[in-house]
Amino acid sequence: MGQTETKSTKTKVPMLDLKREYNHLKPEIDKAIARALEHQRWIMGPEVKELEKQVAEYVGTRHAIGVASGTDALVVALRALALKRTGKEHFLPDQQIITTPFTFTATGEAIIRAGATPVFVDIDPVTLNIAPETIAAAITSKTVGILPVHLYGQACDMARIMEIAREHGLFVVEDVAQAFGAHFNGGKCGSMGDAGAFSFFPSKNLGCFGDGGMVTTNDDQLAELAGQLRKHGGRDKYNVDHLGYNSRLDTLQAAVLLTKLRHLDDFNSRRKEIAARYNSGLGNLSNVTVPAVSGNTGHVFHQYTLRVADPRIPNPELRSPLRDALGSRLKERGIASMVYYPVPLHRMQVFQGRSKIVGALDETERAAAEVLSLPIEPLLTEEEIGLVIRSVAAAAAGN
Ligand SMILES: Cc1ncc(COP(=O)(O)O)c(C=O)c1O
């Protein structure tokens, strides 16, 4: 080996191969982009309106409002609620929104951007979604809303969450970034709360060729306010009412998304099939727990996430040596894996002094240390699925 040479293994199964997906859909996507190139109506073009119509139909809401990212979808939905419920542009820091610390940063960030304080409560150890009983225990006179996240593509217990919200007069914004197509007892995620916030980040189940997002709601007033906030805050572009954003969904992204939406159900079904294959291939390994799938959550497997039990956690580093070793052994075998998420929000610097914790967050900290996600894109071949299963089994056995 030369001095600069390090041991490297060629990746045989990456987490996601977007080129493969593009090649699979190329004729349709190229045609959709060519149409947009011809009409040149780039801002709020016909594809945006058509996508909003189709997403509203798909999710089952009266309205869908395209925005520039999933993060903006959360901020716009929350700020529309602040305007509707308080008449103020933003919430105030003593207004609290209860959410999960086991999520992507954007969830907590959006609450702060909307002016409120995130209150982090613990998760359910089986689904890794926010646990309804921890929400109920955290409600005070300062609580204004609940922000559940349908993590990894699996719906939260929306029946219980909506019941708690109704009982206390709270709003619910669903973070549906990872769960396009998932449902709870048949109700699509994004249609059960006051509003849903979707992300079209390229790796999502419905992803575009850059950033994009969508707010869904059945509330006419919220839809009107969200529609204003995404375009500077006014009905009239040159006479504005509220402090808004330039956060429109691109016409070109909408063209790509309209094409991909036609394939979404097939792709989600394929994700479920792959998850079932993994579950039967890996379900008997000692130390490794496969994801629990509750029949009524319509899990769409944005991520397929194992847990590697380790008696040494929770520990201050939030790392399971056994989980890390499994990931390294998989890498040596050319199989990609990822930890979503290694640092829960309550442990991040950005949330110190700006958030609250209610109760112990032991389940969250245990999950952060134990989780490992495997490749689960819908176009994985049978050969690749088999290779992932064999590699995980060998790596879990220490090979
Ligand atoms: C749970 C969750 N919420 C919010 C977001 C933010 O979405 P975006 O990256 O489109 O801003 C993401 C993904 O990136 C996410 O996974």
JSON list of C-alpha atoms in Angstrom, two decimals, residues 151-370:
[
{"chain": "A", "resi": 151, "resn": "LEU", "atom": "CA", "xyz": [-40.81, 9.25, 11.61]},
{"chain": "A", "resi": 152, "resn": "TYR", "atom": "CA", "xyz": [-39.28, 6.94, 9.00]},
{"chain": "A", "resi": 153, "resn": "GLY", "atom": "CA", "xyz": [-42.63, 6.86, 7.16]},
{"chain": "A", "resi": 154, "resn": "GLN", "atom": "CA", "xyz": [-44.76, 5.45, 9.98]},
{"chain": "A", "resi": 155, "resn": "ALA", "atom": "CA", "xyz": [-47.80, 7.39, 11.23]},
{"chain": "A", "resi": 156, "resn": "CYS", "atom": "CA", "xyz": [-47.94, 8.51, 14.84]},
{"chain": "A", "resi": 157, "resn": "ASP", "atom": "CA", "xyz": [-50.90, 7.44, 16.97]},
{"chain": "A", "resi": 158, "resn": "MET", "atom": "CA", "xyz": [-53.05, 10.20, 15.48]},
{"chain": "A", "resi": 159, "resn": "ALA", "atom": "CA", "xyz": [-56.27, 8.99, 17.13]},
{"chain": "A", "resi": 160, "resn": "ARG", "atom": "CA", "xyz": [-54.86, 9.59, 20.60]},
{"chain": "A", "resi": 161, "resn": "ILE", "atom": "CA", "xyz": [-52.96, 12.76, 19.61]},
{"chain": "A", "resi": 162, "resn": "MET", "atom": "CA", "xyz": [-56.08, 14.37, 18.11]},
{"chain": "A", "resi": 163, "resn": "GLU", "atom": "CA", "xyz": [-58.08, 13.36, 21.17]},
{"chain": "A", "resi": 164, "resn": "ILE", "atom": "CA", "xyz": [-55.54, 15.06, 23.47]},
{"chain": "A", "resi": 165, "resn": "ALA", "atom": "CA", "xyz": [-55.48, 18.14, 21.21]},
{"chain": "A", "resi": 166, "resn": "ARG", "atom": "CA", "xyz": [-59.27, 18.45, 21.21]},
{"chain": "A", "resi": 167, "resn": "GLU", "atom": "CA", "xyz": [-59.47, 17.98, 24.95]},
{"chain": "A", "resi": 168, "resn": "HIS", "atom": "CA", "xyz": [-57.06, 20.90, 25.53]},
{"chain": "A", "resi": 169, "resn": "GLY", "atom": "CA", "xyz": [-57.93, 23.14, 22.58]},
{"chain": "A", "resi": 170, "resn": "LEU", "atom": "CA", "xyz": [-54.51, 22.71, 20.96]},
{"chain": "A", "resi": 171, "resn": "PHE", "atom": "CA", "xyz": [-53.63, 22.80, 17.28]},
{"chain": "A", "resi": 172, "resn": "VAL", "atom": "CA", "xyz": [-51.80, 19.95, 15.57]},
{"chain": "A", "resi": 173, "resn": "VAL", "atom": "CA", "xyz": [-49.31, 20.39, 12.72]},
{"chain": "A", "resi": 174, "resn": "GLU", "atom": "CA", "xyz": [-48.19, 17.05, 11.29]},
{"chain": "A", "resi": 175, "resn": "ASP", "atom": "CA", "xyz": [-44.57, 16.83, 10.09]},
{"chain": "A", "resi": 176, "resn": "VAL", "atom": "CA", "xyz": [-45.10, 14.57, 7.07]},
{"chain": "A", "resi": 177, "resn": "ALA", "atom": "CA", "xyz": [-41.63, 15.13, 5.57]},
{"chain": "A", "resi": 178, "resn": "GLN", "atom": "CA", "xyz": [-40.86, 11.40, 5.73]},
{"chain": "A", "resi": 179, "resn": "ALA", "atom": "CA", "xyz": [-44.32, 9.96, 5.22]},
{"chain": "A", "resi": 180, "resn": "PHE", "atom": "CA", "xyz": [-45.90, 10.87, 1.88]},
{"chain": "A", "resi": 181, "resn": "GLY", "atom": "CA", "xyz": [-48.59, 8.22, 1.36]},
{"chain": "A", "resi": 182, "resn": "ALA", "atom": "CA", "xyz": [-48.63, 6.87, 4.92]},
{"chain": "A", "resi": 183, "resn": "HIS", "atom": "CA", "xyz": [-51.93, 6.72, 6.76]},
{"chain": "A", "resi": 184, "resn": "PHE", "atom": "CA", "xyz": [-53.41, 6.12, 10.19]},
{"chain": "A", "resi": 185, "resn": "ASN", "atom": "CA", "xyz": [-56.56, 3.98, 10.24]},
{"chain": "A", "resi": 186, "resn": "GLY", "atom": "CA", "xyz": [-57.05, 4.91, 6.59]},
{"chain": "A", "resi": 187, "resn": "GLY", "atom": "CA", "xyz": [-56.70, 8.71, 7.06]},
{"chain": "A", "resi": 188, "resn": "LYS", "atom": "CA", "xyz": [-53.70, 9.97, 5.08]},
{"chain": "A", "resi": 189, "resn": "CYS", "atom": "CA", "xyz": [-50.91, 11.61, 7.04]},
{"chain": "A", "resi": 190, "resn": "GLY", "atom": "CA", "xyz": [-51.20, 15.35, 6.50]},
{"chain": "A", "resi": 191, "resn": "SER", "atom": "CA", "xyz": [-55.01, 15.29, 6.57]},
{"chain": "A", "resi": 192, "resn": "MET", "atom": "CA", "xyz": [-55.67, 14.66, 10.26]},
{"chain": "A", "resi": 193, "resn": "GLY", "atom": "CA", "xyz": [-54.20, 17.70, 12.03]},
{"chain": "A", "resi": 194, "resn": "ASP", "atom": "CA", "xyz": [-54.91, 21.39, 11.41]},
{"chain": "A", "resi": 195, "resn": "ALA", "atom": "CA", "xyz": [-52.14, 21.31, 8.80]},
{"chain": "A", "resi": 196, "resn": "GLY", "atom": "CA", "xyz": [-49.56, 18.94, 7.30]},
{"chain": "A", "resi": 197, "resn": "ALA", "atom": "CA", "xyz": [-46.03, 19.89, 6.23]},
{"chain": "A", "resi": 198, "resn": "PHE", "atom": "CA", "xyz": [-44.41, 17.85, 3.46]},
{"chain": "A", "resi": 199, "resn": "SER", "atom": "CA", "xyz": [-40.83, 17.87, 2.14]},
{"chain": "A", "resi": 200, "resn": "PHE", "atom": "CA", "xyz": [-39.82, 17.06, -1.43]},
{"chain": "A", "resi": 201, "resn": "PHE", "atom": "CA", "xyz": [-36.09, 16.87, -0.60]},
{"chain": "A", "resi": 202, "resn": "PRO", "atom": "CA", "xyz": [-34.56, 14.54, -3.22]},
{"chain": "A", "resi": 203, "resn": "SER", "atom": "CA", "xyz": [-34.25, 11.52, -0.90]},
{"chain": "A", "resi": 204, "resn": "LYS", "atom": "CA", "xyz": [-37.86, 11.63, 0.27]},
{"chain": "A", "resi": 205, "resn": "ASN", "atom": "CA", "xyz": [-40.46, 9.07, -0.91]},
{"chain": "A", "resi": 206, "resn": "LEU", "atom": "CA", "xyz": [-41.72, 11.82, -3.23]},
{"chain": "A", "resi": 207, "resn": "GLY", "atom": "CA", "xyz": [-38.61, 13.86, -3.97]},
{"chain": "A", "resi": 208, "resn": "CYS", "atom": "CA", "xyz": [-37.80, 16.54, -6.53]},
{"chain": "A", "resi": 209, "resn": "PHE", "atom": "CA", "xyz": [-34.55, 17.69, -8.13]},
{"chain": "A", "resi": 210, "resn": "GLY", "atom": "CA", "xyz": [-33.70, 20.21, -5.40]},
{"chain": "A", "resi": 211, "resn": "ASP", "atom": "CA", "xyz": [-35.74, 21.64, -2.54]},
{"chain": "A", "resi": 212, "resn": "GLY", "atom": "CA", "xyz": [-39.51, 21.77, -2.34]},
{"chain": "A", "resi": 213, "resn": "GLY", "atom": "CA", "xyz": [-42.36, 21.41, 0.13]},
{"chain": "A", "resi": 214, "resn": "MET", "atom": "CA", "xyz": [-46.13, 21.57, 0.59]},
{"chain": "A", "resi": 215, "resn": "VAL", "atom": "CA", "xyz": [-48.60, 22.61, 3.27]},
{"chain": "A", "resi": 216, "resn": "THR", "atom": "CA", "xyz": [-51.90, 20.72, 3.38]},
{"chain": "A", "resi": 217, "resn": "THR", "atom": "CA", "xyz": [-55.00, 21.78, 5.30]},
{"chain": "A", "resi": 218, "resn": "ASN", "atom": "CA", "xyz": [-58.78, 21.56, 5.39]},
{"chain": "A", "resi": 219, "resn": "ASP", "atom": "CA", "xyz": [-59.00, 25.04, 6.91]},
{"chain": "A", "resi": 220, "resn": "ASP", "atom": "CA", "xyz": [-59.82, 27.74, 4.35]},
{"chain": "A", "resi": 221, "resn": "GLN", "atom": "CA", "xyz": [-58.40, 30.55, 6.48]},
{"chain": "A", "resi": 222, "resn": "LEU", "atom": "CA", "xyz": [-55.12, 28.73, 7.13]},
{"chain": "A", "resi": 223, "resn": "ALA", "atom": "CA", "xyz": [-54.81, 27.97, 3.42]},
{"chain": "A", "resi": 224, "resn": "GLU", "atom": "CA", "xyz": [-55.35, 31.64, 2.58]},
{"chain": "A", "resi": 225, "resn": "LEU", "atom": "CA", "xyz": [-52.75, 32.74, 5.15]},
{"chain": "A", "resi": 226, "resn": "ALA", "atom": "CA", "xyz": [-50.20, 30.10, 4.08]},
{"chain": "A", "resi": 227, "resn": "GLY", "atom": "CA", "xyz": [-50.71, 31.13, 0.46]},
{"chain": "A", "resi": 228, "resn": "GLN", "atom": "CA", "xyz": [-49.98, 34.74, 1.43]},
{"chain": "A", "resi": 229, "resn": "LEU", "atom": "CA", "xyz": [-46.94, 33.97, 3.61]},
{"chain": "A", "resi": 230, "resn": "ARG", "atom": "CA", "xyz": [-45.20, 32.02, 0.84]},
{"chain": "A", "resi": 231, "resn": "LYS", "atom": "CA", "xyz": [-45.35, 35.08, -1.40]},
{"chain": "A", "resi": 232, "resn": "HIS", "atom": "CA", "xyz": [-44.21, 37.94, 0.80]},
{"chain": "A", "resi": 233, "resn": "GLY", "atom": "CA", "xyz": [-47.32, 37.96, 3.00]},
{"chain": "A", "resi": 234, "resn": "GLY", "atom": "CA", "xyz": [-50.01, 39.61, 0.96]},
{"chain": "A", "resi": 235, "resn": "ARG", "atom": "CA", "xyz": [-52.99, 38.94, -1.25]},
{"chain": "A", "resi": 236, "resn": "ASP", "atom": "CA", "xyz": [-51.75, 41.82, -3.33]},
{"chain": "A", "resi": 237, "resn": "LYS", "atom": "CA", "xyz": [-48.09, 41.56, -4.32]},
{"chain": "A", "resi": 238, "resn": "TYR", "atom": "CA", "xyz": [-47.64, 45.34, -4.14]},
{"chain": "A", "resi": 239, "resn": "ASN", "atom": "CA", "xyz": [-49.68, 45.98, -0.98]},
{"chain": "A", "resi": 240, "resn": "VAL", "atom": "CA", "xyz": [-48.71, 43.47, 1.66]},
{"chain": "A", "resi": 241, "resn": "ASP", "atom": "CA", "xyz": [-50.41, 42.59, 4.98]},
{"chain": "A", "resi": 242, "resn": "HIS", "atom": "CA", "xyz": [-47.99, 40.24, 6.76]},
{"chain": "A", "resi": 243, "resn": "LEU", "atom": "CA", "xyz": [-44.28, 39.61, 7.10]},
{"chain": "A", "resi": 244, "resn": "GLY", "atom": "CA", "xyz": [-43.85, 36.83, 4.57]},
{"chain": "A", "resi": 245, "resn": "TYR", "atom": "CA", "xyz": [-41.25, 34.97, 2.56]},
{"chain": "A", "resi": 246, "resn": "ASN", "atom": "CA", "xyz": [-40.24, 34.32, -0.99]},
{"chain": "A", "resi": 247, "resn": "SER", "atom": "CA", "xyz": [-40.99, 30.63, -0.61]},
{"chain": "A", "resi": 248, "resn": "ARG", "atom": "CA", "xyz": [-42.76, 29.45, -3.72]},
{"chain": "A", "resi": 249, "resn": "LEU", "atom": "CA", "xyz": [-42.44, 25.94, -5.11]},
{"chain": "A", "resi": 250, "resn": "ASP", "atom": "CA", "xyz": [-40.55, 26.05, -8.43]},
{"chain": "A", "resi": 251, "resn": "THR", "atom": "CA", "xyz": [-42.50, 25.27, -11.56]},
{"chain": "A", "resi": 252, "resn": "LEU", "atom": "CA", "xyz": [-39.70, 22.96, -12.73]},
{"chain": "A", "resi": 253, "resn": "GLN", "atom": "CA", "xyz": [-39.78, 21.03, -9.45]},
{"chain": "A", "resi": 254, "resn": "ALA", "atom": "CA", "xyz": [-43.55, 20.73, -9.71]},
{"chain": "A", "resi": 255, "resn": "ALA", "atom": "CA", "xyz": [-43.14, 19.28, -13.21]},
{"chain": "A", "resi": 256, "resn": "VAL", "atom": "CA", "xyz": [-40.79, 16.60, -11.84]},
{"chain": "A", "resi": 257, "resn": "LEU", "atom": "CA", "xyz": [-43.07, 15.92, -8.86]},
{"chain": "A", "resi": 258, "resn": "LEU", "atom": "CA", "xyz": [-46.20, 15.53, -11.02]},
{"chain": "A", "resi": 259, "resn": "THR", "atom": "CA", "xyz": [-44.39, 12.79, -12.93]},
{"chain": "A", "resi": 260, "resn": "LYS", "atom": "CA", "xyz": [-43.13, 11.06, -9.82]},
{"chain": "A", "resi": 261, "resn": "LEU", "atom": "CA", "xyz": [-46.50, 11.28, -8.04]},
{"chain": "A", "resi": 262, "resn": "ARG", "atom": "CA", "xyz": [-47.89, 8.88, -10.65]},
{"chain": "A", "resi": 263, "resn": "HIS", "atom": "CA", "xyz": [-45.40, 6.25, -9.44]},
{"chain": "A", "resi": 264, "resn": "LEU", "atom": "CA", "xyz": [-45.61, 6.96, -5.71]},
{"chain": "A", "resi": 265, "resn": "ASP", "atom": "CA", "xyz": [-48.04, 4.19, -4.72]},
{"chain": "A", "resi": 266, "resn": "ASP", "atom": "CA", "xyz": [-46.07, 1.57, -6.66]},
{"chain": "A", "resi": 267, "resn": "PHE", "atom": "CA", "xyz": [-42.81, 2.80, -5.15]},
{"chain": "A", "resi": 268, "resn": "ASN", "atom": "CA", "xyz": [-44.27, 2.82, -1.63]},
{"chain": "A", "resi": 269, "resn": "SER", "atom": "CA", "xyz": [-45.61, -0.72, -2.15]},
{"chain": "A", "resi": 270, "resn": "ARG", "atom": "CA", "xyz": [-42.18, -1.83, -3.25]},
{"chain": "A", "resi": 271, "resn": "ARG", "atom": "CA", "xyz": [-40.65, -0.25, -0.12]},
{"chain": "A", "resi": 272, "resn": "LYS", "atom": "CA", "xyz": [-43.11, -2.25, 1.99]},
{"chain": "A", "resi": 273, "resn": "GLU", "atom": "CA", "xyz": [-42.20, -5.47, 0.13]},
{"chain": "A", "resi": 274, "resn": "ILE", "atom": "CA", "xyz": [-38.49, -4.87, 0.71]},
{"chain": "A", "resi": 275, "resn": "ALA", "atom": "CA", "xyz": [-39.15, -4.15, 4.40]},
{"chain": "A", "resi": 276, "resn": "ALA", "atom": "CA", "xyz": [-41.05, -7.43, 4.68]},
{"chain": "A", "resi": 277, "resn": "ARG", "atom": "CA", "xyz": [-38.14, -9.26, 3.04]},
{"chain": "A", "resi": 278, "resn": "TYR", "atom": "CA", "xyz": [-35.68, -7.66, 5.45]},
{"chain": "A", "resi": 279, "resn": "ASN", "atom": "CA", "xyz": [-37.92, -8.42, 8.42]},
{"chain": "A", "resi": 280, "resn": "SER", "atom": "CA", "xyz": [-38.14, -12.10, 7.54]},
{"chain": "A", "resi": 281, "resn": "GLY", "atom": "CA", "xyz": [-34.42, -12.32, 6.70]},
{"chain": "A", "resi": 282, "resn": "LEU", "atom": "CA", "xyz": [-33.21, -10.45, 9.79]},
{"chain": "A", "resi": 283, "resn": "GLY", "atom": "CA", "xyz": [-35.97, -11.06, 12.32]},
{"chain": "A", "resi": 284, "resn": "ASN", "atom": "CA", "xyz": [-34.15, -13.89, 14.09]},
{"chain": "A", "resi": 285, "resn": "LEU", "atom": "CA", "xyz": [-30.77, -12.27, 14.64]},
{"chain": "A", "resi": 286, "resn": "SER", "atom": "CA", "xyz": [-29.81, -11.93, 18.26]},
{"chain": "A", "resi": 287, "resn": "ASN", "atom": "CA", "xyz": [-29.12, -8.34, 19.41]},
{"chain": "A", "resi": 288, "resn": "VAL", "atom": "CA", "xyz": [-30.80, -6.87, 16.34]},
{"chain": "A", "resi": 289, "resn": "THR", "atom": "CA", "xyz": [-34.44, -5.77, 16.41]},
{"chain": "A", "resi": 290, "resn": "VAL", "atom": "CA", "xyz": [-36.28, -5.24, 13.13]},
{"chain": "A", "resi": 291, "resn": "PRO", "atom": "CA", "xyz": [-38.83, -2.40, 12.84]},
{"chain": "A", "resi": 292, "resn": "ALA", "atom": "CA", "xyz": [-42.22, -3.07, 14.38]},
{"chain": "A", "resi": 293, "resn": "VAL", "atom": "CA", "xyz": [-44.97, -2.43, 11.91]},
{"chain": "A", "resi": 294, "resn": "SER", "atom": "CA", "xyz": [-48.40, -1.71, 13.23]},
{"chain": "A", "resi": 295, "resn": "GLY", "atom": "CA", "xyz": [-51.10, -2.64, 10.73]},
{"chain": "A", "resi": 296, "resn": "ASN", "atom": "CA", "xyz": [-53.05, 0.61, 11.08]},
{"chain": "A", "resi": 297, "resn": "THR", "atom": "CA", "xyz": [-50.16, 3.00, 10.40]},
{"chain": "A", "resi": 298, "resn": "GLY", "atom": "CA", "xyz": [-49.74, 2.45, 6.65]},
{"chain": "A", "resi": 299, "resn": "HIS", "atom": "CA", "xyz": [-45.95, 2.56, 7.06]},
{"chain": "A", "resi": 300, "resn": "VAL", "atom": "CA", "xyz": [-44.27, 3.69, 3.82]},
{"chain": "A", "resi": 301, "resn": "PHE", "atom": "CA", "xyz": [-40.70, 2.92, 4.91]},
{"chain": "A", "resi": 302, "resn": "HIS", "atom": "CA", "xyz": [-38.93, 6.13, 4.09]},
{"chain": "A", "resi": 303, "resn": "GLN", "atom": "CA", "xyz": [-36.29, 4.45, 6.23]},
{"chain": "A", "resi": 304, "resn": "TYR", "atom": "CA", "xyz": [-35.87, 0.82, 7.25]},
{"chain": "A", "resi": 305, "resn": "THR", "atom": "CA", "xyz": [-34.29, 1.08, 10.67]},
{"chain": "A", "resi": 306, "resn": "LEU", "atom": "CA", "xyz": [-32.81, -1.66, 12.81]},
{"chain": "A", "resi": 307, "resn": "ARG", "atom": "CA", "xyz": [-32.00, -1.37, 16.49]},
{"chain": "A", "resi": 308, "resn": "VAL", "atom": "CA", "xyz": [-28.86, -2.91, 17.89]},
{"chain": "A", "resi": 309, "resn": "ALA", "atom": "CA", "xyz": [-29.42, -3.63, 21.57]},
{"chain": "A", "resi": 310, "resn": "ASP", "atom": "CA", "xyz": [-26.50, -2.69, 23.77]},
{"chain": "A", "resi": 311, "resn": "PRO", "atom": "CA", "xyz": [-26.45, -2.98, 27.57]},
{"chain": "A", "resi": 312, "resn": "ARG", "atom": "CA", "xyz": [-24.01, -0.03, 27.75]},
{"chain": "A", "resi": 313, "resn": "ILE", "atom": "CA", "xyz": [-26.63, 2.54, 26.80]},
{"chain": "A", "resi": 314, "resn": "PRO", "atom": "CA", "xyz": [-27.95, 5.09, 27.49]},
{"chain": "A", "resi": 315, "resn": "ASN", "atom": "CA", "xyz": [-24.47, 6.58, 27.90]},
{"chain": "A", "resi": 316, "resn": "PRO", "atom": "CA", "xyz": [-23.33, 10.19, 27.67]},
{"chain": "A", "resi": 317, "resn": "GLU", "atom": "CA", "xyz": [-21.96, 9.75, 24.15]},
{"chain": "A", "resi": 318, "resn": "LEU", "atom": "CA", "xyz": [-25.25, 8.30, 22.85]},
{"chain": "A", "resi": 319, "resn": "ARG", "atom": "CA", "xyz": [-23.30, 5.72, 20.90]},
{"chain": "A", "resi": 320, "resn": "SER", "atom": "CA", "xyz": [-23.65, 2.00, 20.97]},
{"chain": "A", "resi": 321, "resn": "PRO", "atom": "CA", "xyz": [-20.29, 0.36, 20.19]},
{"chain": "A", "resi": 322, "resn": "LEU", "atom": "CA", "xyz": [-22.22, -2.66, 18.90]},
{"chain": "A", "resi": 323, "resn": "ARG", "atom": "CA", "xyz": [-24.29, -0.50, 16.53]},
{"chain": "A", "resi": 324, "resn": "ASP", "atom": "CA", "xyz": [-21.20, 1.33, 15.30]},
{"chain": "A", "resi": 325, "resn": "ALA", "atom": "CA", "xyz": [-19.36, -1.97, 14.75]},
{"chain": "A", "resi": 326, "resn": "LEU", "atom": "CA", "xyz": [-22.27, -3.32, 12.71]},
{"chain": "A", "resi": 327, "resn": "GLY", "atom": "CA", "xyz": [-22.20, -0.19, 10.52]},
{"chain": "A", "resi": 328, "resn": "SER", "atom": "CA", "xyz": [-18.42, -0.49, 10.01]},
{"chain": "A", "resi": 329, "resn": "ARG", "atom": "CA", "xyz": [-18.62, -4.17, 9.11]},
{"chain": "A", "resi": 330, "resn": "LEU", "atom": "CA", "xyz": [-21.38, -3.43, 6.62]},
{"chain": "A", "resi": 331, "resn": "LYS", "atom": "CA", "xyz": [-19.24, -0.70, 5.08]},
{"chain": "A", "resi": 332, "resn": "GLU", "atom": "CA", "xyz": [-16.36, -3.14, 4.68]},
{"chain": "A", "resi": 333, "resn": "ARG", "atom": "CA", "xyz": [-18.78, -5.39, 2.80]},
{"chain": "A", "resi": 334, "resn": "GLY", "atom": "CA", "xyz": [-19.87, -2.52, 0.54]},
{"chain": "A", "resi": 335, "resn": "ILE", "atom": "CA", "xyz": [-23.27, -2.02, 2.13]},
{"chain": "A", "resi": 336, "resn": "ALA", "atom": "CA", "xyz": [-24.20, 1.54, 3.09]},
{"chain": "A", "resi": 337, "resn": "SER", "atom": "CA", "xyz": [-26.03, 2.32, 6.33]},
{"chain": "A", "resi": 338, "resn": "MET", "atom": "CA", "xyz": [-26.89, 5.52, 8.17]},
{"chain": "A", "resi": 339, "resn": "VAL", "atom": "CA", "xyz": [-27.80, 6.70, 11.65]},
{"chain": "A", "resi": 340, "resn": "TYR", "atom": "CA", "xyz": [-30.97, 8.81, 11.68]},
{"chain": "A", "resi": 341, "resn": "TYR", "atom": "CA", "xyz": [-30.47, 10.61, 14.08]},
{"chain": "A", "resi": 342, "resn": "PRO", "atom": "CA", "xyz": [-27.26, 10.45, 16.10]},
{"chain": "A", "resi": 343, "resn": "VAL", "atom": "CA", "xyz": [-27.95, 13.61, 18.17]},
{"chain": "A", "resi": 344, "resn": "PRO", "atom": "CA", "xyz": [-31.49, 14.21, 19.47]},
{"chain": "A", "resi": 345, "resn": "LEU", "atom": "CA", "xyz": [-32.64, 17.82, 19.33]},
{"chain": "A", "resi": 346, "resn": "HIS", "atom": "CA", "xyz": [-32.48, 18.43, 23.09]},
{"chain": "A", "resi": 347, "resn": "ARG", "atom": "CA", "xyz": [-28.74, 17.64, 22.94]},
{"chain": "A", "resi": 348, "resn": "MET", "atom": "CA", "xyz": [-27.96, 20.15, 20.17]},
{"chain": "A", "resi": 349, "resn": "GLN", "atom": "CA", "xyz": [-26.37, 23.48, 20.99]},
{"chain": "A", "resi": 350, "resn": "VAL", "atom": "CA", "xyz": [-28.93, 25.39, 18.94]},
{"chain": "A", "resi": 351, "resn": "PHE", "atom": "CA", "xyz": [-31.79, 24.35, 21.24]},
{"chain": "A", "resi": 352, "resn": "GLN", "atom": "CA", "xyz": [-30.02, 25.14, 24.53]},
{"chain": "A", "resi": 353, "resn": "GLY", "atom": "CA", "xyz": [-31.84, 27.95, 26.33]},
{"chain": "A", "resi": 354, "resn": "ARG", "atom": "CA", "xyz": [-34.56, 28.00, 23.67]},
{"chain": "A", "resi": 355, "resn": "SER", "atom": "CA", "xyz": [-36.42, 24.78, 24.41]},
{"chain": "A", "resi": 356, "resn": "LYS", "atom": "CA", "xyz": [-37.86, 22.82, 27.30]},
{"chain": "A", "resi": 357, "resn": "ILE", "atom": "CA", "xyz": [-37.68, 19.18, 28.26]},
{"chain": "A", "resi": 358, "resn": "VAL", "atom": "CA", "xyz": [-40.54, 17.46, 30.07]},
{"chain": "A", "resi": 359, "resn": "GLY", "atom": "CA", "xyz": [-39.84, 14.07, 31.63]},
{"chain": "A", "resi": 360, "resn": "ALA", "atom": "CA", "xyz": [-36.86, 11.81, 31.09]},
{"chain": "A", "resi": 361, "resn": "LEU", "atom": "CA", "xyz": [-35.86, 11.38, 27.46]},
{"chain": "A", "resi": 362, "resn": "ASP", "atom": "CA", "xyz": [-34.37, 7.93, 28.03]},
{"chain": "A", "resi": 363, "resn": "GLU", "atom": "CA", "xyz": [-36.13, 6.22, 25.13]},
{"chain": "A", "resi": 364, "resn": "THR", "atom": "CA", "xyz": [-34.98, 8.96, 22.78]},
{"chain": "A", "resi": 365, "resn": "GLU", "atom": "CA", "xyz": [-31.39, 8.68, 23.96]},
{"chain": "A", "resi": 366, "resn": "ARG", "atom": "CA", "xyz": [-31.48, 4.90, 23.72]},
{"chain": "A", "resi": 367, "resn": "ALA", "atom": "CA", "xyz": [-32.85, 5.10, 20.17]},
{"chain": "A", "resi": 368, "resn": "ALA", "atom": "CA", "xyz": [-30.18, 7.60, 19.08]},
{"chain": "A", "resi": 369, "resn": "ALA", "atom": "CA", "xyz": [-27.53, 5.16, 20.27]},
{"chain": "A", "resi": 370, "resn": "GLU", "atom": "CA", "xyz": [-29.09, 2.01, 18.82]}
]
